[in-house]
Amino acid sequence: MITGKPLLSVEQIQKKVAELALRISRDYQDRELVAVCILKGAFMFFSDIVKRIEVPLKVDFLLVSSYVKTSSSGEIKVMCNMREDIAGKDVLLIEDIADTGLTLQHLKDQLFMQNPASVRICALLNKQARRKVDVGLDYIGFDIPDEYVVGYGLDYEGRFRNLPYIAICKEKR
Ligand code: IMP
Ligand code: MG
């Protein structure tokens, strides 16, 4: 059985989203953004944050997968690619969580080949203890301990994405 101990409440998440959106809006004043949602995990965070970003932006989506149960397989598959032409544009990758950092590093390297003006990363959660590559995170919501978390878009074997808060996922025998 899976149980979940709440880690971040709806209120904590929404407050942080507003803070991040304000910083992003200030940093990108007079620019035009391409905000990229890394699916599936970032879908809830993405829709909340873009509503609060006050600069002109376009949205795009990347569907990637790298996880098998609760450990990163290290093999990143892009199942569905972006549509926008990002040459000369400011790209902001929006991710649910940075764990090993392998997914974000891989995506960043791939995007740079299309000559964008810039690529920055905004991750709601950061699990620093498990980092394998030093991918620069420009905006971080919360630093969290080395625990597997679910909710607010994050899943365990495809489930729990619809929880409005974030919980630590524990397998109970
Ligand atoms: P990374 O490549 O190891 O940084 O893994 C990043 C991806 O793994 C994230 O986009 C998440 O989808 C997934 N992931 C990492 N940690 C967790 C977790 O604690 N819960 C749910 N998904 C996670
Ligand atoms: Mg993800």
PDB file of C-alpha atoms and ligand atoms in Angstrom:
ATOM      1  CA  MET A   1       0.000   0.000   0.000  1.00  0.00           C
ATOM      2  CA  ILE A   2       1.132   3.556  -0.671  1.00  0.00           C
ATOM      3  CA  THR A   3       0.754   6.266   1.958  1.00  0.00           C
ATOM      4  CA  GLY A   4       1.491   9.956   1.719  1.00  0.00           C
ATOM      5  CA  LYS A   5       2.684  12.327   4.416  1.00  0.00           C
ATOM      6  CA  PRO A   6       1.948  15.928   3.366  1.00  0.00           C
ATOM      7  CA  LEU A   7       5.135  17.895   2.677  1.00  0.00           C
ATOM      8  CA  LEU A   8       3.892  21.085   0.991  1.00  0.00           C
ATOM      9  CA  SER A   9       0.353  22.431   1.313  1.00  0.00           C
ATOM     10  CA  VAL A  10      -1.776  24.021  -1.402  1.00  0.00           C
ATOM     11  CA  GLU A  11      -1.202  27.416   0.264  1.00  0.00           C
ATOM     12  CA  GLN A  12       2.592  26.995   0.439  1.00  0.00           C
ATOM     13  CA  ILE A  13       2.721  25.976  -3.207  1.00  0.00           C
ATOM     14  CA  GLN A  14       0.519  28.824  -4.434  1.00  0.00           C
ATOM     15  CA  LYS A  15       2.488  31.406  -2.446  1.00  0.00           C
ATOM     16  CA  LYS A  16       5.746  30.133  -3.939  1.00  0.00           C
ATOM     17  CA  VAL A  17       4.305  30.081  -7.468  1.00  0.00           C
ATOM     18  CA  ALA A  18       3.330  33.742  -7.094  1.00  0.00           C
ATOM     19  CA  GLU A  19       6.823  34.658  -5.848  1.00  0.00           C
ATOM     20  CA  LEU A  20       8.538  32.836  -8.702  1.00  0.00           C
ATOM     21  CA  ALA A  21       6.218  34.404 -11.289  1.00  0.00           C
ATOM     22  CA  LEU A  22       6.976  37.858  -9.936  1.00  0.00           C
ATOM     23  CA  ARG A  23      10.739  37.288 -10.197  1.00  0.00           C
ATOM     24  CA  ILE A  24      10.380  35.897 -13.709  1.00  0.00           C
ATOM     25  CA  SER A  25       8.168  38.816 -14.788  1.00  0.00           C
ATOM     26  CA  ARG A  26      10.781  41.275 -13.529  1.00  0.00           C
ATOM     27  CA  ASP A  27      13.722  39.422 -15.098  1.00  0.00           C
ATOM     28  CA  TYR A  28      12.083  39.182 -18.513  1.00  0.00           C
ATOM     29  CA  GLN A  29      10.650  42.700 -18.685  1.00  0.00           C
ATOM     30  CA  ASP A  30      10.480  43.879 -22.318  1.00  0.00           C
ATOM     31  CA  ARG A  31      11.329  40.386 -23.581  1.00  0.00           C
ATOM     32  CA  GLU A  32       9.214  37.731 -25.151  1.00  0.00           C
ATOM     33  CA  LEU A  33       9.321  34.310 -23.596  1.00  0.00           C
ATOM     34  CA  VAL A  34       8.784  30.798 -24.793  1.00  0.00           C
ATOM     35  CA  ALA A  35       7.675  28.930 -21.659  1.00  0.00           C
ATOM     36  CA  VAL A  36       8.201  25.203 -22.082  1.00  0.00           C
ATOM     37  CA  CYS A  37       6.292  22.712 -19.958  1.00  0.00           C
ATOM     38  CA  ILE A  38       8.084  19.441 -19.332  1.00  0.00           C
ATOM     39  CA  LEU A  39       5.338  16.850 -19.381  1.00  0.00           C
ATOM     40  CA  LYS A  40       3.870  15.130 -17.714  1.00  0.00           C
ATOM     41  CA  GLY A  41       5.041  16.118 -14.230  1.00  0.00           C
ATOM     42  CA  ALA A  42       5.089  19.903 -14.677  1.00  0.00           C
ATOM     43  CA  PHE A  43       1.560  20.312 -16.060  1.00  0.00           C
ATOM     44  CA  MET A  44      -0.031  21.689 -12.891  1.00  0.00           C
ATOM     45  CA  PHE A  45       2.877  23.919 -11.912  1.00  0.00           C
ATOM     46  CA  PHE A  46       3.085  25.177 -15.503  1.00  0.00           C
ATOM     47  CA  SER A  47      -0.555  26.158 -15.777  1.00  0.00           C
ATOM     48  CA  ASP A  48      -0.441  27.931 -12.409  1.00  0.00           C
ATOM     49  CA  ILE A  49       2.773  29.846 -13.071  1.00  0.00           C
ATOM     50  CA  VAL A  50       2.082  31.021 -16.637  1.00  0.00           C
ATOM     51  CA  LYS A  51      -1.167  32.588 -15.435  1.00  0.00           C
ATOM     52  CA  ARG A  52       0.891  34.803 -13.161  1.00  0.00           C
ATOM     53  CA  ILE A  53       3.771  35.716 -15.481  1.00  0.00           C
ATOM     54  CA  GLU A  54       3.202  39.225 -16.765  1.00  0.00           C
ATOM     55  CA  VAL A  55       5.311  39.339 -19.928  1.00  0.00           C
ATOM     56  CA  PRO A  56       4.183  38.285 -23.400  1.00  0.00           C
ATOM     57  CA  LEU A  57       4.779  34.594 -23.824  1.00  0.00           C
ATOM     58  CA  LYS A  58       4.185  31.584 -25.965  1.00  0.00           C
ATOM     59  CA  VAL A  59       3.752  28.130 -24.521  1.00  0.00           C
ATOM     60  CA  ASP A  60       5.184  24.886 -25.745  1.00  0.00           C
ATOM     61  CA  PHE A  61       5.374  21.318 -24.500  1.00  0.00           C
ATOM     62  CA  LEU A  62       7.911  18.530 -24.334  1.00  0.00           C
ATOM     63  CA  LEU A  63       6.920  15.029 -23.300  1.00  0.00           C
ATOM     64  CA  VAL A  64       9.847  13.207 -21.742  1.00  0.00           C
ATOM     65  CA  SER A  65      10.217  10.084 -19.705  1.00  0.00           C
ATOM     66  CA  SER A  66      13.111   8.792 -17.659  1.00  0.00           C
ATOM     67  CA  TYR A  67      11.637   7.170 -14.588  1.00  0.00           C
ATOM     68  CA  VAL A  68      11.012   3.551 -13.782  1.00  0.00           C
ATOM     69  CA  LYS A  69       9.101   3.293 -10.454  1.00  0.00           C
ATOM     70  CA  THR A  70      11.023   5.531  -8.042  1.00  0.00           C
ATOM     71  CA  SER A  71      14.486   5.640  -9.597  1.00  0.00           C
ATOM     72  CA  SER A  72      15.745   7.577 -12.577  1.00  0.00           C
ATOM     73  CA  SER A  73      16.650   5.197 -15.380  1.00  0.00           C
ATOM     74  CA  GLY A  74      19.182   7.772 -16.578  1.00  0.00           C
ATOM     75  CA  GLU A  75      17.892   7.207 -20.082  1.00  0.00           C
ATOM     76  CA  ILE A  76      15.881  10.203 -21.263  1.00  0.00           C
ATOM     77  CA  LYS A  77      13.355   9.714 -24.014  1.00  0.00           C
ATOM     78  CA  VAL A  78      11.691  12.653 -25.760  1.00  0.00           C
ATOM     79  CA  MET A  79       8.346  11.137 -26.713  1.00  0.00           C
ATOM     80  CA  CYS A  80       6.853  14.335 -28.128  1.00  0.00           C
ATOM     81  CA  ASN A  81       8.813  17.401 -29.226  1.00  0.00           C
ATOM     82  CA  MET A  82       8.188  21.176 -29.254  1.00  0.00           C
ATOM     83  CA  ARG A  83       6.578  23.034 -32.138  1.00  0.00           C
ATOM     84  CA  GLU A  84       7.793  26.610 -31.629  1.00  0.00           C
ATOM     85  CA  ASP A  85      10.814  27.960 -33.481  1.00  0.00           C
ATOM     86  CA  ILE A  86      13.060  29.053 -30.615  1.00  0.00           C
ATOM     87  CA  ALA A  87      15.931  30.552 -32.639  1.00  0.00           C
ATOM     88  CA  GLY A  88      16.776  33.929 -31.101  1.00  0.00           C
ATOM     89  CA  LYS A  89      14.128  33.520 -28.381  1.00  0.00           C
ATOM     90  CA  ASP A  90      14.333  33.448 -24.596  1.00  0.00           C
ATOM     91  CA  VAL A  91      13.353  29.970 -23.464  1.00  0.00           C
ATOM     92  CA  LEU A  92      12.233  29.114 -19.948  1.00  0.00           C
ATOM     93  CA  LEU A  93      12.039  25.416 -19.155  1.00  0.00           C
ATOM     94  CA  ILE A  94       9.455  24.718 -16.481  1.00  0.00           C
ATOM     95  CA  GLU A  95       9.989  21.482 -14.582  1.00  0.00           C
ATOM     96  CA  ASP A  96       8.367  19.833 -11.566  1.00  0.00           C
ATOM     97  CA  ILE A  97      11.539  18.562  -9.914  1.00  0.00           C
ATOM     98  CA  ALA A  98      15.298  18.470 -10.435  1.00  0.00           C
ATOM     99  CA  ASP A  99      16.584  15.156  -9.108  1.00  0.00           C
ATOM    100  CA  THR A 100      19.749  13.764 -10.742  1.00  0.00           C
ATOM    101  CA  GLY A 101      19.596  16.719 -13.145  1.00  0.00           C
ATOM    102  CA  LEU A 102      20.101  14.412 -16.133  1.00  0.00           C
ATOM    103  CA  THR A 103      16.753  15.238 -17.765  1.00  0.00           C
ATOM    104  CA  LEU A 104      17.246  18.987 -17.563  1.00  0.00           C
ATOM    105  CA  GLN A 105      20.856  18.817 -18.741  1.00  0.00           C
ATOM    106  CA  HIS A 106      19.861  16.662 -21.705  1.00  0.00           C
ATOM    107  CA  LEU A 107      17.014  19.005 -22.685  1.00  0.00           C
ATOM    108  CA  LYS A 108      19.142  22.111 -22.241  1.00  0.00           C
ATOM    109  CA  ASP A 109      21.884  20.691 -24.491  1.00  0.00           C
ATOM    110  CA  GLN A 110      19.291  19.743 -27.105  1.00  0.00           C
ATOM    111  CA  LEU A 111      17.631  23.178 -27.062  1.00  0.00           C
ATOM    112  CA  PHE A 112      20.943  25.013 -27.400  1.00  0.00           C
ATOM    113  CA  MET A 113      21.415  23.361 -30.783  1.00  0.00           C
ATOM    114  CA  GLN A 114      18.458  25.429 -32.033  1.00  0.00           C
ATOM    115  CA  ASN A 115      20.250  28.720 -31.233  1.00  0.00           C
ATOM    116  CA  PRO A 116      17.915  30.332 -28.712  1.00  0.00           C
ATOM    117  CA  ALA A 117      18.896  33.714 -27.223  1.00  0.00           C
ATOM    118  CA  SER A 118      18.852  32.104 -23.765  1.00  0.00           C
ATOM    119  CA  VAL A 119      17.703  29.023 -21.905  1.00  0.00           C
ATOM    120  CA  ARG A 120      16.812  29.207 -18.231  1.00  0.00           C
ATOM    121  CA  ILE A 121      15.303  26.644 -15.904  1.00  0.00           C
ATOM    122  CA  CYS A 122      12.552  27.023 -13.335  1.00  0.00           C
ATOM    123  CA  ALA A 123      12.030  23.966 -11.114  1.00  0.00           C
ATOM    124  CA  LEU A 124       9.385  23.868  -8.410  1.00  0.00           C
ATOM    125  CA  LEU A 125      11.310  21.290  -6.372  1.00  0.00           C
ATOM    126  CA  ASN A 126      15.014  20.625  -5.966  1.00  0.00           C
ATOM    127  CA  LYS A 127      16.406  17.365  -4.560  1.00  0.00           C
ATOM    128  CA  GLN A 128      20.025  18.458  -4.315  1.00  0.00           C
ATOM    129  CA  ALA A 129      21.183  15.307  -2.484  1.00  0.00           C
ATOM    130  CA  ARG A 130      20.717  13.220  -5.628  1.00  0.00           C
ATOM    131  CA  ARG A 131      22.282  15.558  -8.165  1.00  0.00           C
ATOM    132  CA  LYS A 132      24.597  13.878 -10.690  1.00  0.00           C
ATOM    133  CA  VAL A 133      25.182  16.748 -13.111  1.00  0.00           C
ATOM    134  CA  ASP A 134      25.582  20.356 -12.168  1.00  0.00           C
ATOM    135  CA  VAL A 135      22.775  21.780 -14.270  1.00  0.00           C
ATOM    136  CA  GLY A 136      22.224  25.431 -13.366  1.00  0.00           C
ATOM    137  CA  LEU A 137      18.773  26.064 -11.900  1.00  0.00           C
ATOM    138  CA  ASP A 138      17.766  29.707 -12.306  1.00  0.00           C
ATOM    139  CA  TYR A 139      14.546  29.604 -10.308  1.00  0.00           C
ATOM    140  CA  ILE A 140      13.887  27.094  -7.516  1.00  0.00           C
ATOM    141  CA  GLY A 141      10.659  26.829  -5.554  1.00  0.00           C
ATOM    142  CA  PHE A 142      11.578  24.527  -2.665  1.00  0.00           C
ATOM    143  CA  ASP A 143      14.659  22.532  -1.676  1.00  0.00           C
ATOM    144  CA  ILE A 144      13.361  19.183  -0.453  1.00  0.00           C
ATOM    145  CA  PRO A 145      14.967  16.191   1.296  1.00  0.00           C
ATOM    146  CA  ASP A 146      15.897  12.976  -0.504  1.00  0.00           C
ATOM    147  CA  GLU A 147      12.405  11.478  -0.447  1.00  0.00           C
ATOM    148  CA  TYR A 148      10.135  10.375  -3.261  1.00  0.00           C
ATOM    149  CA  VAL A 149       7.275  12.839  -3.566  1.00  0.00           C
ATOM    150  CA  VAL A 150       3.917  12.770  -5.339  1.00  0.00           C
ATOM    151  CA  GLY A 151       1.085  15.173  -6.059  1.00  0.00           C
ATOM    152  CA  TYR A 152       0.690  18.504  -7.847  1.00  0.00           C
ATOM    153  CA  GLY A 153       1.629  16.779 -11.112  1.00  0.00           C
ATOM    154  CA  LEU A 154       4.193  14.333  -9.728  1.00  0.00           C
ATOM    155  CA  ASP A 155       3.407  10.642  -9.924  1.00  0.00           C
ATOM    156  CA  TYR A 156       4.206   7.197  -8.636  1.00  0.00           C
ATOM    157  CA  GLU A 157       3.651   4.785 -11.521  1.00  0.00           C
ATOM    158  CA  GLY A 158       1.296   7.266 -13.144  1.00  0.00           C
ATOM    159  CA  ARG A 159      -0.850   7.863 -10.078  1.00  0.00           C
ATOM    160  CA  PHE A 160      -1.321  10.721  -7.591  1.00  0.00           C
ATOM    161  CA  ARG A 161      -0.726  13.510 -10.125  1.00  0.00           C
ATOM    162  CA  ASN A 162      -4.132  14.992  -9.286  1.00  0.00           C
ATOM    163  CA  LEU A 163      -3.395  15.652  -5.600  1.00  0.00           C
ATOM    164  CA  PRO A 164      -3.494  19.446  -5.125  1.00  0.00           C
ATOM    165  CA  TYR A 165      -0.630  19.306  -2.558  1.00  0.00           C
ATOM    166  CA  ILE A 166       2.734  17.488  -2.401  1.00  0.00           C
ATOM    167  CA  ALA A 167       3.243  14.433  -0.219  1.00  0.00           C
ATOM    168  CA  ILE A 168       6.087  12.062   0.610  1.00  0.00           C
ATOM    169  CA  CYS A 169       5.326   8.699  -0.953  1.00  0.00           C
ATOM    170  CA  LYS A 170       6.012   5.667   1.227  1.00  0.00           C
ATOM    171  CA  GLU A 171       5.401   2.036   0.475  1.00  0.00           C
ATOM    172  CA  LYS A 172       3.790   0.349   3.484  1.00  0.00           C
ATOM    173  CA  ARG A 173       3.963  -3.410   3.852  1.00  0.00           C
TER     174      ARG A 173
HETATM  175  P1  IMP B   1      16.192  13.681 -13.138  1.00  0.00           P
HETATM  176  O1  IMP B   1      16.541  13.519 -14.594  1.00  0.00           O
HETATM  177  O2  IMP B   1      16.782  12.584 -12.301  1.00  0.00           O
HETATM  178  O3  IMP B   1      16.522  15.039 -12.583  1.00  0.00           O
HETATM  179  O4  IMP B   1      14.669  13.403 -12.998  1.00  0.00           O
HETATM  180  C1  IMP B   1      13.763  14.293 -13.286  1.00  0.00           C
HETATM  181  C2  IMP B   1      12.388  13.690 -13.464  1.00  0.00           C
HETATM  182  O5  IMP B   1      12.159  12.537 -12.662  1.00  0.00           O
HETATM  183  C3  IMP B   1      11.408  14.714 -13.005  1.00  0.00           C
HETATM  184  O6  IMP B   1      10.995  15.483 -14.092  1.00  0.00           O
HETATM  185  C4  IMP B   1      10.277  13.902 -12.434  1.00  0.00           C
HETATM  186  O7  IMP B   1       9.323  13.667 -13.429  1.00  0.00           O
HETATM  187  C5  IMP B   1      10.910  12.615 -12.004  1.00  0.00           C
HETATM  188  N1  IMP B   1      11.126  12.610 -10.542  1.00  0.00           N
HETATM  189  C6  IMP B   1      12.267  12.811  -9.858  1.00  0.00           C
HETATM  190  N2  IMP B   1      12.087  12.739  -8.526  1.00  0.00           N
HETATM  191  C7  IMP B   1      10.778  12.488  -8.364  1.00  0.00           C
HETATM  192  C8  IMP B   1       9.946  12.327  -7.198  1.00  0.00           C
HETATM  193  O8  IMP B   1      10.360  12.402  -6.032  1.00  0.00           O
HETATM  194  N3  IMP B   1       8.635  12.095  -7.443  1.00  0.00           N
HETATM  195  C9  IMP B   1       8.101  12.013  -8.696  1.00  0.00           C
HETATM  196  N4  IMP B   1       8.829  12.174  -9.799  1.00  0.00           N
HETATM  197  C10 IMP B   1      10.164  12.399  -9.641  1.00  0.00           C
HETATM  198 MG    MG B   2       9.267  15.573 -14.916  1.00  0.00          MG
END
